[in-house]
Backbone as numpy.savetxt, mean C-alpha at the origin, in Angstrom:
# Nx Ny Nz CAx CAy CAz Cx Cy Cz
1.47 8.03 2.36 2.75 8.60 2.57 3.57 9.10 1.54
3.91 10.95 1.49 5.01 11.29 0.88 6.11 10.88 0.63
6.97 10.02 2.03 8.06 10.02 1.96 8.43 8.53 0.78
7.56 7.67 0.28 7.78 6.47 -0.49 6.88 6.52 -1.45
5.80 7.10 -1.53 4.62 7.13 -2.40 3.93 6.13 -2.10
2.53 5.90 -2.44 1.84 5.25 -1.86 1.57 3.40 -2.75
2.72 3.65 -3.39 2.65 1.86 -3.88 3.52 1.49 -3.08
4.59 1.89 -2.24 5.69 1.84 -1.64 4.89 1.67 -0.03
4.06 2.12 0.11 3.29 2.01 1.61 3.29 0.78 2.13
3.68 0.04 3.37 2.48 -0.60 3.83 1.28 -1.13 3.91
1.09 -2.18 3.58 -0.68 -2.65 3.68 -0.48 -4.25 4.38
-2.22 -4.00 4.63 -2.72 -5.18 5.55 -1.97 -6.27 4.68
-1.84 -7.44 5.34 -1.22 -8.66 5.28 -2.24 -9.64 5.42
-2.52 -10.50 5.01 -3.13 -11.95 5.29 -2.33 -13.26 5.70
-1.92 -12.96 6.80 -0.79 -14.19 6.66 -0.74 -15.66 7.00
-1.87 -16.00 7.84 -1.91 -17.38 8.15 -2.44 -17.97 7.21
-2.39 -19.11 7.17 -3.57 -20.12 5.97 -4.42 -20.48 6.46
-4.80 -20.45 7.43 -6.24 -20.56 8.02 -7.17 -19.38 7.26
-6.59 -18.13 7.54 -7.45 -17.09 7.20 -7.50 -16.99 5.58
-6.15 -17.31 4.92 -6.23 -17.39 3.72 -7.20 -18.40 3.02
-7.05 -19.56 3.80 -8.75 -20.42 3.27 -9.73 -20.16 3.52
-9.93 -19.64 4.33 -11.01 -19.49 4.68 -11.92 -17.87 3.48
-11.07 -16.90 3.54 -11.13 -16.43 2.43 -11.53 -17.07 1.08
-10.58 -17.45 0.70 -10.87 -18.60 -0.45 -12.07 -19.38 -0.98
-12.47 -19.66 0.29 -13.77 -20.53 0.24 -14.93 -19.44 0.45
-14.66 -18.28 0.77 -16.12 -17.45 0.99 -15.94 -16.82 -0.38
-15.19 -16.42 -1.31 -15.21 -15.97 -3.06 -15.56 -17.23 -3.38
-14.99 -18.71 -3.26 -15.34 -19.52 -4.07 -16.94 -20.30 -3.78
-17.89 -19.89 -2.84 -19.06 -20.02 -2.68 -19.85 -19.08 -3.20
-19.45 -17.80 -3.09 -19.99 -16.64 -3.85 -20.48 -17.07 -5.22
-19.00 -17.45 -5.55 -18.82 -17.39 -7.39 -19.65 -18.53 -7.54
-19.78 -19.47 -7.05 -20.27 -20.65 -7.21 -21.81 -20.47 -6.92
-22.74 -19.84 -6.25 -23.69 -19.44 -6.41 -24.03 -18.57 -7.44
-23.57 -17.78 -7.81 -23.57 -16.66 -8.74 -23.58 -17.78 -10.33
-22.86 -18.78 -10.57 -22.87 -19.24 -11.63 -23.80 -20.61 -11.78
-24.42 -21.16 -10.51 -25.21 -21.88 -10.55 -26.44 -21.56 -10.74
-26.90 -20.24 -9.99 -28.08 -19.86 -9.94 -28.65 -18.76 -11.00
-27.43 -17.57 -11.23 -27.72 -16.78 -12.36 -27.51 -16.88 -13.84
-26.96 -18.01 -13.87 -26.22 -18.85 -14.88 -25.75 -18.04 -15.83
-25.27 -17.18 -15.41 -24.02 -16.04 -16.59 -23.57 -16.45 -17.86
-23.42 -17.94 -17.86 -22.73 -18.95 -18.87 -23.55 -19.54 -19.78
-23.84 -19.49 -21.07 -24.21 -20.51 -21.66 -23.99 -21.41 -21.75
-24.49 -22.67 -21.03 -24.09 -23.66 -20.57 -24.78 -24.97 -21.15
-25.77 -24.90 -22.08 -26.66 -26.22 -22.81 -27.50 -26.89 -21.67
-27.01 -28.31 -21.73 -27.51 -29.24 -21.44 -26.77 -29.35 -20.04
-25.51 -29.07 -19.87 -24.48 -29.15 -18.90 -24.88 -29.39 -17.56
-24.71 -30.95 -16.62 -25.21 -30.59 -15.42 -23.95 -29.53 -14.27
-25.04 -29.79 -13.50 -24.69 -28.46 -12.13 -22.97 -28.72 -12.01
-22.65 -30.23 -11.54 -21.50 -30.02 -11.43 -20.35 -29.83 -12.44
-20.83 -30.02 -13.96 -19.44 -29.41 -14.86 -19.66 -28.36 -14.45
-21.30 -27.69 -14.43 -21.01 -26.19 -14.36 -20.07 -25.57 -13.17
-20.30 -26.22 -11.92 -19.61 -25.74 -10.78 -17.74 -25.93 -11.52
-17.21 -26.20 -12.55 -15.97 -26.37 -12.93 -15.60 -24.32 -13.04
-16.33 -24.19 -13.28 -16.25 -22.32 -13.89 -15.58 -22.05 -12.23
-15.83 -22.20 -11.48 -15.56 -21.65 -9.98 -14.25 -22.45 -9.43
-14.46 -23.90 -10.18 -13.57 -23.79 -9.72 -11.69 -23.64 -10.21
-12.23 -23.54 -11.29 -11.14 -22.61 -11.87 -10.76 -21.48 -11.57
-11.67 -20.51 -10.71 -11.35 -19.26 -9.81 -10.60 -19.64 -8.86
-11.06 -20.98 -8.11 -10.63 -21.36 -6.89 -9.19 -21.47 -7.07
-8.99 -22.51 -8.11 -7.06 -23.22 -7.94 -6.33 -21.79 -8.30
-7.00 -20.79 -9.45 -6.12 -19.77 -9.86 -5.53 -18.79 -8.21
-7.22 -18.73 -7.41 -6.88 -17.83 -6.44 -5.64 -18.97 -5.28
-5.08 -20.16 -5.70 -4.64 -20.65 -4.85 -3.26 -20.77 -5.48
-3.29 -20.77 -6.16 -1.95 -20.61 -7.01 -1.26 -19.33 -6.65
-1.87 -18.18 -6.33 -1.96 -16.88 -6.61 -1.22 -16.74 -4.87
-2.12 -17.71 -3.94 -1.91 -17.32 -2.81 0.05 -18.14 -2.69
0.08 -18.96 -3.16 1.57 -19.69 -3.05 2.61 -18.47 -3.57
1.85 -17.42 -4.30 3.14 -16.96 -5.17 3.16 -15.69 -4.03
2.12 -15.38 -3.31 2.40 -14.33 -2.53 2.68 -14.50 -1.34
2.81 -15.89 -0.64 3.42 -16.42 0.48 4.91 -16.47 0.23
5.47 -16.87 -0.95 6.90 -16.33 -1.55 7.20 -15.23 -1.58
6.70 -14.48 -1.88 7.11 -12.78 -1.94 7.24 -12.48 -0.56
5.84 -12.64 0.07 6.21 -11.89 1.68 7.41 -12.69 2.38
7.63 -14.11 2.34 8.44 -14.15 3.06 9.73 -13.61 2.46
10.11 -13.57 1.38 11.47 -13.01 0.93 11.36 -12.00 1.28
10.37 -10.64 1.36 10.71 -9.29 1.53 10.39 -9.00 3.15
9.87 -10.02 3.69 9.06 -9.84 5.21 8.31 -8.86 5.65
8.15 -8.36 4.61 6.57 -7.14 4.63 5.37 -7.14 3.34
4.77 -5.89 3.49 4.10 -6.42 2.73 3.41 -4.76 2.33
3.42 -4.37 0.86 3.18 -3.44 0.39 2.53 -2.79 -0.41
1.55 -1.83 -0.75 0.68 -1.53 -1.94 0.78 -2.26 -3.10
2.05 -2.14 -3.72 2.30 -2.47 -4.92 1.77 -3.73 -5.06
2.14 -4.85 -3.96 2.33 -6.21 -3.72 0.71 -6.69 -4.33
0.28 -5.94 -3.04 -1.35 -6.39 -3.07 -1.66 -6.05 -4.34
-1.45 -5.21 -5.37 -1.78 -4.89 -6.56 -1.76 -6.26 -7.42
-0.41 -6.41 -7.33 0.33 -7.05 -8.30 -0.63 -8.73 -7.89
-0.78 -9.49 -6.63 -1.89 -10.52 -6.51 -2.73 -9.85 -6.85
-3.68 -8.88 -7.09 -4.92 -8.81 -8.12 -4.91 -9.03 -9.67
-3.99 -8.16 -10.31 -3.77 -8.90 -11.54 -3.36 -10.07 -11.81
-2.37 -10.70 -11.19 -2.74 -11.96 -11.04 -3.56 -13.03 -11.14
-4.27 -12.65 -10.02 -5.65 -13.28 -9.91 -6.27 -13.19 -11.24
-6.41 -12.19 -11.48 -7.84 -11.65 -12.42 -6.91 -11.84 -13.55
-5.84 -12.22 -14.11 -5.22 -12.40 -14.99 -5.18 -13.82 -15.58
-5.10 -14.65 -14.44 -5.08 -16.40 -14.18 -6.39 -16.81 -14.54
-7.64 -16.19 -13.70 -8.79 -16.67 -13.54 -9.42 -16.23 -15.18
-8.77 -14.96 -16.16 -9.26 -14.87 -16.94 -9.04 -16.17 -18.09
-7.91 -16.83 -17.72 -7.10 -17.81 -19.10 -7.57 -18.70 -18.41
-7.56 -19.31 -17.18 -8.51 -20.58 -16.92 -9.73 -20.72 -17.38
-10.88 -19.82 -16.62 -12.32 -19.76 -16.88 -12.38 -19.38 -18.88
-11.85 -19.17 -19.36 -11.84 -18.64 -20.54 -11.65 -20.34 -21.55
-10.82 -20.96 -20.98 -9.99 -22.47 -21.19 -11.14 -23.59 -21.06
-11.76 -23.22 -19.49 -12.69 -24.39 -19.28 -13.95 -24.40 -19.82
-14.49 -22.54 -20.59 -15.77 -22.62 -21.25 -15.25 -23.01 -22.72
-14.61 -22.95 -23.36 -14.17 -23.16 -24.73 -13.89 -24.60 -25.05
-13.22 -25.24 -24.30 -12.63 -26.74 -24.10 -13.59 -28.15 -23.95
-14.02 -27.28 -22.42 -14.63 -28.29 -21.34 -16.41 -28.28 -22.20
-17.22 -27.42 -21.62 -18.63 -26.66 -21.98 -18.47 -26.96 -23.31
-17.97 -25.78 -24.42 -18.74 -25.50 -25.74 -17.75 -27.07 -26.66
-16.54 -27.52 -26.15 -16.03 -28.85 -26.83 -15.71 -28.01 -27.90
-14.81 -26.66 -27.94 -14.57 -25.64 -28.90 -12.68 -26.17 -29.16
-11.98 -25.36 -30.33 -10.77 -24.64 -30.05 -10.28 -23.42 -29.18
-8.96 -24.05 -28.23 -8.70 -22.57 -27.34 -8.34 -21.58 -28.60
-8.45 -20.29 -28.78 -7.85 -19.46 -29.26 -7.42 -18.27 -28.46
-6.26 -17.73 -28.36 -5.60 -16.67 -27.89 -6.59 -15.41 -28.05
-6.71 -15.42 -29.31 -7.11 -13.91 -29.70 -8.50 -13.72 -29.61
-9.82 -14.57 -28.89 -10.97 -14.44 -28.48 -11.14 -14.36 -27.16
-10.05 -14.34 -26.52 -9.90 -14.47 -24.74 -10.12 -12.98 -24.48
-9.57 -11.69 -25.12 -9.86 -11.13 -24.92 -11.43 -10.35 -24.81
-12.12 -10.69 -26.01 -13.54 -10.79 -26.11 -14.51 -11.26 -24.59
-14.04 -12.32 -24.48 -14.37 -13.15 -23.32 -13.98 -12.48 -22.40
-12.96 -12.23 -21.93 -12.63 -11.27 -20.69 -13.49 -10.10 -20.69
-13.63 -8.89 -21.69 -14.70 -7.72 -21.73 -16.11 -8.00 -21.46
-16.45 -9.29 -21.64 -17.59 -9.90 -21.75 -18.21 -10.63 -20.38
-17.27 -11.67 -20.03 -17.27 -11.97 -18.49 -16.43 -11.85 -17.64
-15.29 -11.88 -17.61 -14.50 -11.67 -16.83 -14.70 -10.72 -15.98
-14.15 -9.16 -16.89 -14.50 -7.83 -16.05 -15.87 -7.94 -15.38
-17.19 -7.99 -15.78 -18.12 -7.86 -14.77 -17.97 -8.41 -13.48
-17.66 -10.25 -13.64 -16.86 -10.53 -12.52 -16.14 -10.45 -11.71
-15.14 -9.67 -12.38 -14.17 -8.79 -11.51 -14.87 -7.93 -10.88
-15.60 -6.96 -10.92 -16.13 -5.72 -10.44 -16.85 -6.27 -9.32
-17.54 -7.39 -9.32 -18.33 -7.82 -8.05 -17.47 -8.63 -7.54
-16.41 -9.40 -7.74 -15.50 -10.30 -6.63 -14.74 -9.77 -5.96
-14.19 -8.60 -7.16 -12.38 -8.10 -6.26 -12.69 -7.55 -5.10
-14.03 -6.66 -5.08 -13.97 -5.58 -3.55 -14.09 -6.62 -2.81
-14.65 -7.84 -2.82 -15.13 -8.31 -1.59 -14.03 -8.81 -1.50
-12.97 -9.34 -2.05 -11.75 -10.17 -1.79 -10.46 -9.50 -1.15
-10.76 -7.91 -1.46 -10.18 -6.58 -1.20 -10.43 -6.54 0.40
-11.72 -6.37 0.47 -12.28 -6.02 1.85 -12.19 -7.31 2.73
-12.01 -8.35 2.43 -11.85 -9.67 2.99 -10.52 -9.61 3.67
-9.74 -9.46 2.39 -8.32 -9.59 2.65 -7.68 -8.55 3.90
-8.13 -7.02 3.81 -7.89 -6.19 4.34 -8.32 -6.28 5.95
-9.63 -6.88 6.00 -10.52 -7.14 7.41 -9.40 -8.22 8.04
-9.05 -9.16 7.62 -7.89 -10.21 8.06 -6.44 -9.83 8.44
-6.36 -9.05 7.44 -4.47 -8.94 7.80 -4.38 -7.92 8.67
-3.26 -7.82 8.44 -2.20 -7.07 9.79 -0.96 -6.17 8.96
-0.86 -4.95 9.50 0.59 -4.72 9.16 1.95 -5.32 9.59
2.60 -5.38 8.49 3.98 -6.22 9.27 5.46 -5.21 8.69
5.87 -5.20 9.61 6.93 -4.46 9.32 8.78 -4.56 9.61
9.74 -4.31 8.99 11.03 -5.07 8.54 11.09 -4.61 10.27
12.18 -5.09 10.88 12.87 -4.66 12.42 13.54 -3.63 11.83
13.69 -2.14 12.62 14.48 -0.76 12.25 14.00 -0.48 11.37
13.14 -0.65 10.53 12.93 -0.44 8.95 12.24 1.18 8.69
12.41 2.00 10.28 12.33 3.54 9.77 13.08 3.78 11.12
13.82 3.42 11.09 15.54 4.06 12.16 16.45 4.75 11.06
16.67 5.66 11.53 17.31 6.82 11.15 18.66 7.42 12.35
19.91 7.50 11.67 21.00 7.57 11.99 21.47 9.55 12.14
20.76 10.67 12.56 21.39 11.74 12.37 22.83 11.89 13.05
23.81 12.22 12.03 24.79 12.57 12.51 25.49 13.99 12.36
26.00 14.34 13.27 26.89 15.37 13.40 28.46 15.78 12.84
29.02 16.55 12.89 30.12 16.89 12.27 31.54 15.90 13.49
30.52 16.02 14.68 31.47 15.09 15.51 30.84 13.38 15.91
32.33 12.50 15.91 31.21 10.90 15.67 30.72 10.65 16.89
30.46 11.53 18.28 29.39 11.33 19.11 28.47 12.03 19.27
28.31 12.81 17.96 27.22 13.46 17.95 26.75 13.48 16.98
25.22 12.38 17.51 24.40 11.44 16.62 22.97 11.35 17.44
21.92 11.16 16.35 20.68 11.24 17.26 20.08 9.62 16.04
20.03 8.34 17.07 19.58 7.40 16.55 18.02 7.41 16.94
17.02 7.23 15.55 15.33 7.13 16.21 14.94 6.99 14.80
13.64 6.56 15.18 12.67 6.01 14.44 12.11 7.42 13.28
12.21 7.87 12.11 12.27 8.78 11.43 10.44 9.23 11.47
9.46 8.39 11.68 8.21 8.97 12.41 7.77 9.94 13.70
9.06 9.64 14.36 8.84 10.62 15.66 9.25 11.69 15.59
10.07 11.98 14.37 10.63 13.82 14.21 9.52 14.43 13.98
9.22 15.47 14.47 8.37 16.75 13.89 9.10 17.64 13.03
10.25 17.92 13.22 10.84 18.99 12.44 12.43 18.78 12.94
12.99 19.59 12.09 14.56 19.82 12.21 14.91 21.75 11.57
15.25 22.22 12.67 15.41 23.91 12.76 17.01 24.27 12.37
16.64 25.10 11.59 18.56 25.43 11.33 19.07 26.38 12.78
20.22 26.63 13.01 20.41 27.36 14.05 21.95 27.55 14.01
22.17 28.47 13.64 23.33 29.12 13.06 24.25 27.36 12.43
25.26 27.25 13.17 26.16 25.95 12.96 25.35 24.56 13.08
24.44 24.46 14.26 23.64 23.82 14.45 22.32 23.21 14.06
21.69 22.19 14.37 20.28 21.92 13.65 19.67 21.56 15.43
17.96 21.82 15.59 17.31 21.71 16.32 16.39 20.31 16.49
16.44 19.27 16.61 15.63 18.53 16.33 14.62 17.81 17.17
13.07 18.35 16.77 11.87 18.04 17.64 11.31 17.30 17.18
11.90 15.99 18.30 11.03 14.71 18.08 10.07 14.42 19.32
9.42 12.85 19.39 8.92 12.63 20.36 10.03 11.32 21.20
10.25 11.83 22.40 11.32 10.77 23.48 10.75 9.64 23.35
11.46 8.49 23.93 10.28 6.96 24.89 9.24 6.73 25.59
9.28 8.50 25.98 8.31 8.55 27.14 6.75 9.11 26.44
7.12 9.19 24.80 5.78 9.84 23.73 5.86 10.90 24.24
6.86 12.20 24.56 6.68 13.20 24.64 7.65 14.15 23.77
7.20 15.31 23.45 8.34 16.53 22.31 9.65 16.51 23.33
10.50 16.56 22.36 11.79 16.76 23.45 12.94 17.27 22.02
13.60 17.99 22.28 14.72 18.83 21.43 16.22 18.80 21.42
16.69 18.14 20.76 18.49 17.98 20.88 18.61 18.51 19.83
20.18 19.42 20.21 21.09 19.80 19.79 21.82 19.18 19.20
22.13 19.48 17.52 23.21 18.87 16.92 24.18 19.53 15.98
25.83 19.40 15.85 26.25 20.11 15.35 26.63 19.49 13.74
25.38 20.26 13.27 25.44 19.91 12.13 24.17 21.06 11.02
24.67 20.73 9.85 23.84 22.21 9.11 22.71 21.85 8.62
21.23 22.65 7.99 20.10 22.13 7.76 20.47 21.22 6.42
21.14 21.50 5.11 21.34 21.12 4.30 22.22 19.94 4.42
22.96 19.64 5.17 23.18 17.87 5.59 22.32 17.35 6.74
21.20 17.89 7.20 20.52 16.83 7.96 19.38 16.42 6.16
19.35 17.26 5.26 18.54 16.99 4.14 19.14 15.39 3.77
20.44 16.04 3.48 20.69 14.96 2.49 20.72 13.78 3.10
20.46 13.47 4.91 20.21 11.91 5.15 18.66 12.20 5.62
17.70 12.90 5.25 16.28 12.96 5.33 15.60 13.18 4.28
16.12 12.83 3.39 15.73 13.60 1.71 14.20 13.62 1.41
14.03 12.88 2.19 12.48 12.79 2.10 11.16 13.47 2.95
12.41 14.68 3.85 11.55 15.43 4.78 11.30 17.14 3.23
10.27 17.82 4.02 9.83 18.84 3.19 10.80 19.91 3.67
11.01 21.35 2.91 11.53 22.31 3.02 10.16 23.22 3.50
10.02 23.72 4.11 8.88 24.55 4.40 8.99 26.28 4.50
10.78 26.12 5.10 11.27 27.45 5.38 12.82 27.21 5.11
13.40 28.79 4.98 14.80 27.95 4.74 15.64 27.81 5.66
14.61 28.00 6.89 14.95 27.32 8.34 14.69 25.86 8.67
13.84 25.64 8.22 13.09 24.25 8.55 12.99 23.37 7.63
13.20 22.29 8.20 12.73 20.65 7.30 11.24 20.33 8.59
10.46 19.53 7.58 9.43 19.20 8.39 9.22 17.79 7.70
8.77 16.74 9.05 8.36 15.70 8.76 6.89 15.60 7.88
6.78 15.11 6.79 5.88 15.39 5.94 4.52 14.50 6.67
4.85 13.67 7.73 3.72 12.40 7.74 3.13 13.37 9.48
3.75 14.36 9.56 3.37 14.76 11.08 2.54 15.88 10.69
2.42 16.26 9.39 1.77 17.50 9.03 -0.11 17.46 9.14
-0.21 18.30 9.72 -1.75 18.11 10.55 -2.87 19.15 9.54
-1.84 20.52 9.07 -2.89 21.46 8.38 -1.57 22.48 7.94
-2.03 23.12 6.65 -1.88 24.45 6.39 -2.76 25.78 6.45
-1.73 26.57 7.23 -2.89 27.73 7.52 -2.36 28.72 7.66
-3.72 29.93 6.91 -2.86 31.23 6.23 -3.05 31.05 4.76
-2.36 32.25 4.16 -2.48 32.24 2.89 -0.62 32.59 2.14
-0.77 32.55 1.30 0.59 32.22 0.93 1.87 33.65 1.00
1.25 34.72 1.39 2.01 35.74 2.30 2.56 35.36 3.66
1.31 34.44 4.34 1.82 34.08 5.79 1.00 32.99 6.07
1.76 31.83 6.00 1.01 30.63 6.40 2.27 29.91 6.80
1.39 29.16 7.79 1.88 28.07 9.10 1.52 26.85 9.11
2.44 26.38 9.27 1.69 24.57 9.56 1.70 24.02 10.96
0.36 23.65 10.88 0.28 22.71 12.00 0.49 21.25 12.12
1.21 21.13 13.27 1.62 19.41 12.89 0.89 18.89 14.52
0.69 17.32 14.15 0.21 16.85 14.52 0.87 16.33 16.37
-0.14 16.23 17.25 0.60 16.79 18.92 1.49 17.02 19.24
1.28 18.43 18.08 2.39 19.41 19.13 2.12 21.20 18.72
1.96 21.80 19.77 1.39 22.83 19.82 2.12 24.18 19.08
3.36 24.04 18.70 4.31 24.99 17.82 3.57 25.03 16.15
3.84 25.99 15.74 3.44 26.48 14.38 5.01 26.21 13.41
4.83 25.94 12.76 6.16 26.49 11.78 5.72 27.25 10.33
6.87 27.94 10.50 6.22 28.72 9.45 6.47 28.86 7.85
5.80 28.49 7.24 6.26 28.41 6.01 6.48 29.53 4.69
7.81 30.01 3.84 8.05 30.92 3.23 7.16 31.25 2.25
7.11 31.85 1.52 6.14 32.24 -0.01 6.60 30.79 -0.98
8.49 31.04 -0.95 8.87 29.92 -1.91 8.56 28.71 -1.92
8.35 28.16 -0.34 7.73 26.94 -0.71 6.14 26.54 -0.22
5.45 27.65 -0.54 4.02 27.31 0.09 3.43 26.03 -0.94
4.03 26.85 -2.38 3.28 26.17 -3.19 3.62 24.52 -3.48
4.80 24.65 -3.32 4.85 22.93 -3.22 4.29 22.28 -1.96
4.90 22.97 -1.02 4.13 22.18 0.40 2.30 21.82 0.12
1.41 22.96 -0.77 -0.14 22.29 -0.26 -0.08 21.29 -1.47
0.85 21.38 -2.68 0.62 20.02 -3.57 1.36 18.96 -3.26
2.48 19.03 -1.96 2.59 17.61 -2.00 1.89 17.04 -0.79
1.51 17.78 -0.15 0.81 16.94 1.45 -0.71 16.76 1.13
-1.11 16.98 -0.32 -2.89 16.52 -0.73 -2.40 15.20 -0.89
């Protein structure tokens, strides 16, 4: 989405604890298999049960992250890309510290040194992360779903008169066209059919109310999420919009800006 940036896009969230625990134990099982049978750690004569402690450290780290994400979701009532990234960074950091602590204090019975953590992370934690993080990300995405705030996308386009306004989901607007002292708003109505509404307002005033829309022409504001493609060259270009047959003109001065933003 161009409107808020990739990090602020809604992302699929794993809300129910039954699914959270299911994913956690899948990861725990795979981690345990790798540790017990591929033996990446030098554990000398330690028993299998003691060696399993590495997996338990990862399990506990993930459990702590689950409580953290649950608190975060309840606080904001939606889940964004940046929240998901924060979860994985937190999991990686907690796992790196806990596994290193377990390795040096329990297995090797040595002292814990922070300055050795980086070398351990590069050698052990990152290779494990390369294997496990894509799996966790896939499972979380597969079982999760998108949550949106009530009226999160509702905007009100106001005209010069109090009675002259349009309250609408911004995702349903195709474009806004200047027409003398009015604007023509093309949008999807409740029957999901294209409709036009005339509001006494200038294009500049409309742009202040919808700053995430893109200028394609001195007379047009376009919803970036409705853009299907840019046709033609800089000298003569048009925009193809999703679910709309009309072509929107693109002037030379806005061509490069439009092309770069929709990428």
